[in-house]
């Protein structure tokens, strides 16, 4: 500790320098010690407090003939890497930021919701269940993908690709969708874009509608660490609604059914889907999207009056249901089941196709599809 001065003094000669008594020196030291005692502790920054991450906890590499993965709560939004695995069953049952899968062969892979992208590279003979914002493959061969994707899936230099609608459940899955910022109603699983098409060849196709997920992506082995997770792949229990997607419609009649944002929107939509399915109608597609005042008249046209105030509450959830007599059936269900809830239902079968086209074309443009 240096000496304290109110101003600098000019040194002239040794004999004229001020002398310091023992008492003065002791007082000075006491002041210095007192100053140190009250000094603030070093500031801690957020990165100092952050728990140290071991990269090995967020990757699986070089495994063969193993059942591996991560249980719920182990990733908590981190990115994850899978590489050089052969003949493995992999269960990543948590939400994550991104997942890359490289150089894997003959593997079954289940991934919890991914906030960003899932990217397969140089993989072969893969069967997987995936929910993500973006899905992409490059230099892959023979994959079966049960997919929920918020954007258009993209394949590049890939062949033998088959796609089906996401059908999966485990108890934490709904929370993981929310944590990953994904909507269960925004699923473009069948709207695949082939970045490198080959004239006269088809690099991708849709799996049969009656495909059973667990026949392709088996549940965990009973002796594995994942045995305690209550997994189901039944369409009726899947967190994501089963949609027909791009497959040919059985009927020329479709109906647009729209729920406006509220406390029970998701539950009401699921209730309608169950009821309509029980009556033999088919869910073609769903969307959850925000609307502006100027969008209302363009989408709902003559039926726009009275809807403006409802779009300010949040995103709307829309469903296209298909089947002979579906419009009258939906109007009846709206009256019987949702009389206290604001909904929009196509008025008649002559205008219902226009309603469907207007809404889903608008939704696709909003989402950049």
Tab-separated table of C-alpha atoms in Angstrom:
chain	number	residue	atom	x	y	z
A	1	UNK	CA	0.000	0.000	0.000
A	2	UNK	CA	1.411	3.370	-0.972
A	3	UNK	CA	1.345	6.438	1.268
A	4	UNK	CA	-1.659	8.770	1.108
A	5	UNK	CA	-1.012	12.405	0.099
A	6	UNK	CA	-3.358	15.205	-0.701
A	7	UNK	CA	-0.865	16.509	-3.276
A	8	UNK	CA	2.651	15.721	-4.502
A	9	UNK	CA	5.605	17.257	-2.575
A	10	UNK	CA	8.865	18.168	-4.276
A	11	UNK	CA	11.926	16.491	-2.787
A	12	UNK	CA	14.778	19.054	-2.220
A	13	UNK	CA	17.363	17.367	-0.051
A	14	UNK	CA	17.635	14.408	2.319
A	15	UNK	CA	18.004	16.549	5.435
A	16	UNK	CA	14.773	18.449	4.678
A	17	UNK	CA	12.545	15.349	4.102
A	18	UNK	CA	9.768	15.058	6.686
A	19	UNK	CA	10.337	12.404	9.319
A	20	UNK	CA	7.673	9.900	10.414
A	21	UNK	CA	7.248	8.846	14.022
A	22	UNK	CA	6.413	5.293	15.102
A	23	UNK	CA	2.956	6.440	16.209
A	24	UNK	CA	2.207	8.023	12.807
A	25	UNK	CA	3.426	4.924	10.976
A	26	UNK	CA	1.179	2.672	13.083
A	27	UNK	CA	-1.821	4.890	12.386
A	28	UNK	CA	-1.117	4.774	8.638
A	29	UNK	CA	-0.933	0.954	8.652
A	30	UNK	CA	-4.201	0.721	10.579
A	31	UNK	CA	-5.935	2.900	7.990
A	32	UNK	CA	-4.584	0.718	5.168
A	33	UNK	CA	-5.699	-2.496	6.895
A	34	UNK	CA	-9.127	-1.011	7.554
A	35	UNK	CA	-9.440	-0.102	3.863
A	36	UNK	CA	-8.625	-3.677	2.794
A	37	UNK	CA	-11.127	-5.127	5.256
A	38	UNK	CA	-14.061	-3.179	3.780
A	39	UNK	CA	-13.074	-3.676	0.117
A	40	UNK	CA	-15.855	-5.263	-2.040
A	41	UNK	CA	-15.314	-8.900	-3.090
A	42	UNK	CA	-14.452	-9.500	-6.760
A	43	UNK	CA	-17.518	-9.270	-9.015
A	44	UNK	CA	-18.920	-12.558	-10.251
A	45	UNK	CA	-20.115	-12.721	-13.827
A	46	UNK	CA	-22.827	-15.058	-15.151
A	47	UNK	CA	-20.260	-17.168	-16.995
A	48	UNK	CA	-18.344	-17.684	-13.732
A	49	UNK	CA	-21.459	-19.122	-12.076
A	50	UNK	CA	-22.448	-21.338	-15.016
A	51	UNK	CA	-22.194	-25.059	-14.369
A	52	UNK	CA	-19.259	-26.566	-16.184
A	53	UNK	CA	-20.341	-28.698	-19.145
A	54	UNK	CA	-18.581	-31.896	-20.164
A	55	UNK	CA	-18.898	-32.254	-23.964
A	56	UNK	CA	-18.981	-36.042	-23.564
A	57	UNK	CA	-22.364	-35.718	-21.854
A	58	UNK	CA	-23.815	-34.336	-25.075
A	59	UNK	CA	-22.572	-36.813	-27.644
A	60	UNK	CA	-22.729	-40.481	-28.561
A	61	UNK	CA	-19.872	-41.712	-30.707
A	62	UNK	CA	-18.362	-44.975	-31.907
A	63	UNK	CA	-20.997	-47.296	-30.399
A	64	UNK	CA	-22.086	-50.712	-31.685
A	65	UNK	CA	-24.968	-53.033	-30.727
A	66	UNK	CA	-26.002	-50.800	-27.816
A	67	UNK	CA	-29.181	-49.265	-26.380
A	68	UNK	CA	-28.178	-45.756	-25.338
A	69	UNK	CA	-29.383	-42.162	-25.139
A	70	UNK	CA	-30.494	-39.594	-22.592
A	71	UNK	CA	-33.360	-39.649	-20.117
A	72	UNK	CA	-35.711	-36.665	-19.627
A	73	UNK	CA	-33.964	-33.765	-17.886
A	74	UNK	CA	-30.448	-34.652	-19.033
A	75	UNK	CA	-30.089	-32.261	-21.994
A	76	UNK	CA	-32.285	-29.301	-21.044
A	77	UNK	CA	-31.929	-27.530	-24.376
A	78	UNK	CA	-28.274	-28.252	-25.132
A	79	UNK	CA	-27.086	-29.336	-28.580
A	80	UNK	CA	-26.383	-33.024	-29.150
A	81	UNK	CA	-24.176	-35.072	-31.490
A	82	UNK	CA	-24.524	-38.693	-32.631
A	83	UNK	CA	-21.786	-40.138	-34.823
A	84	UNK	CA	-20.227	-43.407	-35.995
A	85	UNK	CA	-22.847	-45.641	-34.402
A	86	UNK	CA	-23.750	-49.062	-35.792
A	87	UNK	CA	-26.782	-51.232	-35.020
A	88	UNK	CA	-27.804	-49.110	-32.025
A	89	UNK	CA	-31.115	-48.154	-30.449
A	90	UNK	CA	-30.854	-44.501	-29.409
A	91	UNK	CA	-33.421	-42.687	-27.254
A	92	UNK	CA	-32.860	-38.958	-26.719
A	93	UNK	CA	-35.912	-38.279	-24.554
A	94	UNK	CA	-35.400	-34.584	-23.834
A	95	UNK	CA	-35.594	-31.258	-25.668
A	96	UNK	CA	-32.429	-29.942	-27.297
A	97	UNK	CA	-31.108	-27.041	-29.372
A	98	UNK	CA	-29.820	-28.940	-32.418
A	99	UNK	CA	-28.913	-32.542	-33.210
A	100	UNK	CA	-26.469	-33.726	-35.867
A	101	UNK	CA	-26.211	-37.381	-36.839
A	102	UNK	CA	-23.162	-38.414	-38.894
A	103	UNK	CA	-21.952	-41.720	-40.345
A	104	UNK	CA	-24.481	-43.943	-38.590
A	105	UNK	CA	-25.696	-47.284	-39.976
A	106	UNK	CA	-28.602	-49.576	-39.149
A	107	UNK	CA	-29.798	-47.547	-36.156
A	108	UNK	CA	-33.193	-46.775	-34.623
A	109	UNK	CA	-33.280	-43.239	-33.201
A	110	UNK	CA	-35.945	-41.412	-31.176
A	111	UNK	CA	-35.439	-37.697	-30.578
A	112	UNK	CA	-37.380	-35.423	-28.269
A	113	UNK	CA	-38.324	-31.960	-29.611
A	114	UNK	CA	-35.448	-30.018	-31.192
A	115	UNK	CA	-35.708	-26.228	-31.147
A	116	UNK	CA	-33.528	-25.818	-34.240
A	117	UNK	CA	-32.316	-28.280	-36.840
A	118	UNK	CA	-31.872	-32.026	-37.126
A	119	UNK	CA	-29.241	-32.848	-39.733
A	120	UNK	CA	-28.438	-36.392	-40.930
A	121	UNK	CA	-25.236	-36.779	-42.967
A	122	UNK	CA	-23.759	-39.889	-44.556
A	123	UNK	CA	-26.184	-42.238	-42.819
A	124	UNK	CA	-27.715	-45.495	-44.060
A	125	UNK	CA	-30.547	-47.793	-42.971
A	126	UNK	CA	-31.933	-45.444	-40.324
A	127	UNK	CA	-35.392	-45.561	-38.740
A	128	UNK	CA	-36.273	-42.601	-36.561
A	129	UNK	CA	-38.893	-40.530	-34.764
A	130	UNK	CA	-38.137	-36.803	-34.983
A	131	UNK	CA	-39.771	-33.513	-33.900
A	132	UNK	CA	-37.944	-30.336	-34.918
A	133	UNK	CA	-38.023	-26.879	-36.442
A	134	UNK	CA	-35.916	-27.911	-39.461
A	135	UNK	CA	-35.139	-31.350	-40.884
A	136	UNK	CA	-32.421	-32.039	-43.442
A	137	UNK	CA	-30.493	-34.986	-44.837
A	138	UNK	CA	-27.407	-35.110	-47.048
A	139	UNK	CA	-25.806	-38.170	-48.642
A	140	UNK	CA	-28.167	-40.567	-46.879
A	141	UNK	CA	-29.684	-43.862	-48.043
A	142	UNK	CA	-32.745	-45.816	-46.925
A	143	UNK	CA	-34.308	-43.889	-44.085
A	144	UNK	CA	-37.772	-44.197	-42.527
A	145	UNK	CA	-38.711	-40.981	-40.727
A	146	UNK	CA	-41.759	-40.433	-38.527
A	147	UNK	CA	-41.632	-36.662	-38.560
A	148	UNK	CA	-43.065	-33.531	-37.012
A	149	UNK	CA	-41.407	-30.562	-38.708
A	150	UNK	CA	-42.417	-26.895	-38.454
A	151	UNK	CA	-40.821	-26.082	-41.821
A	152	UNK	CA	-40.439	-27.926	-45.107
A	153	UNK	CA	-38.233	-31.036	-44.752
A	154	UNK	CA	-35.279	-31.015	-47.150
A	155	UNK	CA	-33.342	-33.952	-48.573
A	156	UNK	CA	-30.116	-33.530	-50.530
A	157	UNK	CA	-28.225	-36.246	-52.451
A	158	UNK	CA	-30.339	-38.788	-50.572
A	159	UNK	CA	-32.231	-41.844	-51.846
A	160	UNK	CA	-34.755	-44.346	-50.522
A	161	UNK	CA	-36.259	-41.810	-48.094
A	162	UNK	CA	-39.699	-42.639	-46.633
A	163	UNK	CA	-41.756	-40.310	-44.447
A	164	UNK	CA	-44.664	-40.776	-42.057
A	165	UNK	CA	-46.484	-38.584	-39.549
A	166	UNK	CA	-44.979	-38.311	-36.059
A	167	UNK	CA	-46.732	-40.681	-33.638
A	168	UNK	CA	-45.178	-40.831	-30.189
A	169	UNK	CA	-45.805	-40.218	-26.516
A	170	UNK	CA	-43.915	-40.132	-23.248
A	171	UNK	CA	-45.095	-38.244	-20.147
A	172	UNK	CA	-42.748	-35.246	-20.475
A	173	UNK	CA	-43.183	-34.814	-24.242
A	174	UNK	CA	-45.790	-32.020	-24.129
A	175	UNK	CA	-43.532	-29.963	-21.843
A	176	UNK	CA	-40.559	-30.623	-24.126
A	177	UNK	CA	-42.513	-29.339	-27.138
A	178	UNK	CA	-43.228	-26.134	-25.242
A	179	UNK	CA	-39.607	-25.762	-24.083
A	180	UNK	CA	-38.435	-26.207	-27.686
A	181	UNK	CA	-40.894	-23.592	-28.942
A	182	UNK	CA	-42.682	-26.048	-31.243
A	183	UNK	CA	-46.416	-26.267	-31.911
A	184	UNK	CA	-47.973	-29.718	-32.194
A	185	UNK	CA	-50.236	-28.278	-34.913
A	186	UNK	CA	-47.462	-27.114	-37.262
A	187	UNK	CA	-46.358	-30.318	-38.938
A	188	UNK	CA	-45.216	-30.336	-42.567
A	189	UNK	CA	-44.045	-33.947	-42.504
A	190	UNK	CA	-45.254	-34.779	-46.029
A	191	UNK	CA	-44.251	-31.540	-47.768
A	192	UNK	CA	-40.748	-32.759	-48.647
A	193	UNK	CA	-38.385	-30.766	-50.880
A	194	UNK	CA	-35.771	-32.728	-52.831
A	195	UNK	CA	-32.840	-30.364	-53.301
A	196	UNK	CA	-31.160	-32.678	-55.849
A	197	UNK	CA	-33.889	-34.402	-57.869
A	198	UNK	CA	-32.958	-36.907	-60.567
A	199	UNK	CA	-35.036	-36.978	-63.740
A	200	UNK	CA	-37.149	-40.124	-63.919
A	201	UNK	CA	-36.383	-41.174	-60.340
A	202	UNK	CA	-38.155	-40.674	-57.032
A	203	UNK	CA	-35.848	-40.222	-54.069
A	204	UNK	CA	-38.608	-40.098	-51.468
A	205	UNK	CA	-42.107	-41.410	-50.779
A	206	UNK	CA	-44.727	-41.578	-48.037
A	207	UNK	CA	-45.076	-44.589	-45.772
A	208	UNK	CA	-48.411	-46.474	-45.887
A	209	UNK	CA	-51.103	-44.959	-43.691
A	210	UNK	CA	-51.454	-48.128	-41.627
A	211	UNK	CA	-47.736	-48.228	-40.746
A	212	UNK	CA	-47.189	-49.133	-37.076
A	213	UNK	CA	-44.336	-47.067	-35.628
A	214	UNK	CA	-43.179	-49.650	-33.091
A	215	UNK	CA	-42.793	-52.206	-35.894
A	216	UNK	CA	-40.096	-49.942	-37.329
A	217	UNK	CA	-38.735	-48.110	-34.274
A	218	UNK	CA	-39.082	-50.563	-31.350
A	219	UNK	CA	-39.565	-49.483	-27.750
A	220	UNK	CA	-36.525	-49.685	-25.428
A	221	UNK	CA	-35.344	-53.081	-24.282
A	222	UNK	CA	-36.901	-54.085	-20.916
A	223	UNK	CA	-33.450	-54.322	-19.313
A	224	UNK	CA	-32.298	-50.879	-20.493
A	225	UNK	CA	-32.218	-47.692	-18.411
A	226	UNK	CA	-35.198	-46.388	-20.430
A	227	UNK	CA	-37.579	-49.129	-19.254
A	228	UNK	CA	-39.146	-46.777	-16.683
A	229	UNK	CA	-40.217	-44.223	-19.343
A	230	UNK	CA	-43.833	-44.874	-20.329
A	231	UNK	CA	-43.524	-44.777	-24.106
A	232	UNK	CA	-46.417	-45.211	-26.531
A	233	UNK	CA	-46.615	-44.893	-30.307
A	234	UNK	CA	-50.377	-45.322	-30.646
A	235	UNK	CA	-51.893	-42.627	-32.871
A	236	UNK	CA	-54.623	-42.007	-30.276
A	237	UNK	CA	-52.010	-41.131	-27.620
A	238	UNK	CA	-49.550	-39.272	-29.830
A	239	UNK	CA	-48.869	-35.723	-28.707
A	240	UNK	CA	-48.936	-34.646	-32.379
A	241	UNK	CA	-52.252	-35.176	-34.219
A	242	UNK	CA	-52.135	-37.827	-36.938
A	243	UNK	CA	-52.680	-36.067	-40.292
A	244	UNK	CA	-53.168	-37.442	-43.788
A	245	UNK	CA	-50.818	-34.806	-45.194
A	246	UNK	CA	-50.100	-34.920	-48.913
A	247	UNK	CA	-51.853	-38.237	-49.519
A	248	UNK	CA	-54.872	-38.269	-51.821
A	249	UNK	CA	-58.136	-37.268	-50.140
A	250	UNK	CA	-60.935	-39.818	-50.117
A	251	UNK	CA	-63.676	-37.189	-50.455
A	252	UNK	CA	-64.180	-33.960	-52.382
A	253	UNK	CA	-65.689	-32.344	-49.288
A	254	UNK	CA	-63.486	-30.654	-46.702
A	255	UNK	CA	-64.324	-28.300	-43.847
A	256	UNK	CA	-62.316	-25.536	-42.192
A	257	UNK	CA	-62.649	-25.465	-38.397
A	258	UNK	CA	-60.807	-22.661	-36.560
A	259	UNK	CA	-60.318	-22.206	-32.806
A	260	UNK	CA	-59.331	-18.773	-31.516
A	261	UNK	CA	-56.758	-18.444	-28.761
A	262	UNK	CA	-57.905	-19.236	-25.245
A	263	UNK	CA	-57.130	-21.292	-22.161
A	264	UNK	CA	-58.436	-24.550	-23.623
A	265	UNK	CA	-57.640	-24.178	-27.332
A	266	UNK	CA	-55.369	-27.222	-27.555
A	267	UNK	CA	-57.699	-29.406	-25.493
A	268	UNK	CA	-60.688	-28.320	-27.586
A	269	UNK	CA	-58.869	-29.041	-30.829
A	270	UNK	CA	-57.910	-32.522	-29.597
A	271	UNK	CA	-61.488	-33.114	-28.498
A	272	UNK	CA	-62.793	-32.178	-31.952
A	273	UNK	CA	-60.230	-34.425	-33.668
A	274	UNK	CA	-61.239	-37.392	-31.509
A	275	UNK	CA	-64.935	-36.790	-32.086
A	276	UNK	CA	-64.548	-36.297	-35.844
A	277	UNK	CA	-62.320	-39.371	-36.165
A	278	UNK	CA	-64.922	-41.395	-34.291
A	279	UNK	CA	-67.475	-40.347	-36.916
A	280	UNK	CA	-65.224	-41.535	-39.741
A	281	UNK	CA	-63.825	-38.170	-40.867
A	282	UNK	CA	-60.132	-37.686	-41.644
A	283	UNK	CA	-57.805	-34.945	-40.398
A	284	UNK	CA	-55.883	-33.667	-43.431
A	285	UNK	CA	-53.750	-30.857	-41.966
A	286	UNK	CA	-53.473	-28.439	-39.048
A	287	UNK	CA	-51.844	-25.047	-38.503
A	288	UNK	CA	-51.252	-22.659	-35.617
A	289	UNK	CA	-50.544	-19.139	-36.838
A	290	UNK	CA	-50.901	-15.490	-35.773
A	291	UNK	CA	-53.149	-13.156	-37.745
A	292	UNK	CA	-53.223	-9.398	-38.224
A	293	UNK	CA	-56.417	-7.344	-38.650
A	294	UNK	CA	-55.781	-6.993	-42.380
A	295	UNK	CA	-55.501	-10.779	-42.714
A	296	UNK	CA	-58.985	-11.446	-41.358
A	297	UNK	CA	-61.017	-10.075	-44.258
A	298	UNK	CA	-58.660	-11.631	-46.800
A	299	UNK	CA	-58.872	-15.093	-45.243
A	300	UNK	CA	-62.445	-15.219	-43.941
A	301	UNK	CA	-63.927	-12.804	-46.519
A	302	UNK	CA	-67.700	-12.441	-46.002
A	303	UNK	CA	-67.474	-14.130	-42.604
A	304	UNK	CA	-64.846	-11.748	-41.219
A	305	UNK	CA	-67.279	-9.581	-39.269
A	306	UNK	CA	-66.935	-10.104	-35.536
A	307	UNK	CA	-63.629	-11.961	-35.757
A	308	UNK	CA	-61.258	-9.008	-35.444
A	309	UNK	CA	-61.336	-8.870	-31.651
A	310	UNK	CA	-60.611	-12.595	-31.359
A	311	UNK	CA	-57.317	-12.624	-33.243
A	312	UNK	CA	-55.753	-10.211	-30.734
A	313	UNK	CA	-55.779	-12.921	-28.054
A	314	UNK	CA	-53.061	-14.951	-29.746
A	315	UNK	CA	-52.511	-17.485	-32.561
A	316	UNK	CA	-55.454	-19.288	-34.124
A	317	UNK	CA	-55.533	-23.065	-34.555
A	318	UNK	CA	-57.059	-24.374	-37.773
A	319	UNK	CA	-57.976	-27.886	-38.888
A	320	UNK	CA	-58.992	-29.305	-42.241
A	321	UNK	CA	-61.350	-32.251	-41.857
A	322	UNK	CA	-62.401	-34.356	-44.826
A	323	UNK	CA	-65.252	-36.712	-45.673
A	324	UNK	CA	-68.718	-36.763	-47.171
A	325	UNK	CA	-71.050	-34.724	-44.975
A	326	UNK	CA	-68.200	-33.251	-42.925
A	327	UNK	CA	-69.425	-29.624	-43.088
A	328	UNK	CA	-72.808	-30.320	-41.533
A	329	UNK	CA	-71.207	-32.665	-39.013
A	330	UNK	CA	-68.692	-29.973	-37.965
A	331	UNK	CA	-71.443	-27.375	-37.596
A	332	UNK	CA	-73.326	-29.799	-35.378
A	333	UNK	CA	-70.230	-30.543	-33.274
A	334	UNK	CA	-69.508	-26.819	-32.912
A	335	UNK	CA	-73.019	-26.257	-31.605
A	336	UNK	CA	-73.093	-29.278	-29.292
A	337	UNK	CA	-69.536	-29.280	-27.966
A	338	UNK	CA	-68.252	-25.694	-28.205
A	339	UNK	CA	-71.315	-23.490	-27.770
A	340	UNK	CA	-69.474	-21.266	-25.283
A	341	UNK	CA	-66.294	-21.035	-27.362
A	342	UNK	CA	-65.594	-18.726	-30.292
A	343	UNK	CA	-64.948	-20.827	-33.395
A	344	UNK	CA	-65.198	-20.528	-37.155
A	345	UNK	CA	-66.737	-23.345	-39.191
A	346	UNK	CA	-67.315	-23.460	-42.938
A	347	UNK	CA	-70.954	-22.628	-43.624
A	348	UNK	CA	-71.663	-24.980	-46.521
A	349	UNK	CA	-69.946	-27.477	-48.790
A	350	UNK	CA	-70.092	-25.120	-51.787
A	351	UNK	CA	-67.751	-22.609	-50.130
A	352	UNK	CA	-65.825	-24.888	-47.738
A	353	UNK	CA	-63.047	-25.725	-50.215
A	354	UNK	CA	-62.448	-22.018	-50.720
A	355	UNK	CA	-62.300	-21.535	-46.947
A	356	UNK	CA	-59.673	-24.270	-46.659
A	357	UNK	CA	-57.572	-22.907	-49.520
A	358	UNK	CA	-57.760	-19.309	-48.274
A	359	UNK	CA	-56.638	-20.170	-44.754
A	360	UNK	CA	-53.888	-22.701	-45.438
A	361	UNK	CA	-52.424	-20.724	-48.347
A	362	UNK	CA	-52.242	-17.734	-46.000
A	363	UNK	CA	-50.688	-19.858	-43.218
A	364	UNK	CA	-48.067	-21.316	-45.569
A	365	UNK	CA	-47.075	-17.831	-46.735
A	366	UNK	CA	-46.823	-16.609	-43.145
A	367	UNK	CA	-44.539	-19.521	-42.309
A	368	UNK	CA	-42.431	-19.180	-45.439
A	369	UNK	CA	-43.488	-22.519	-46.925
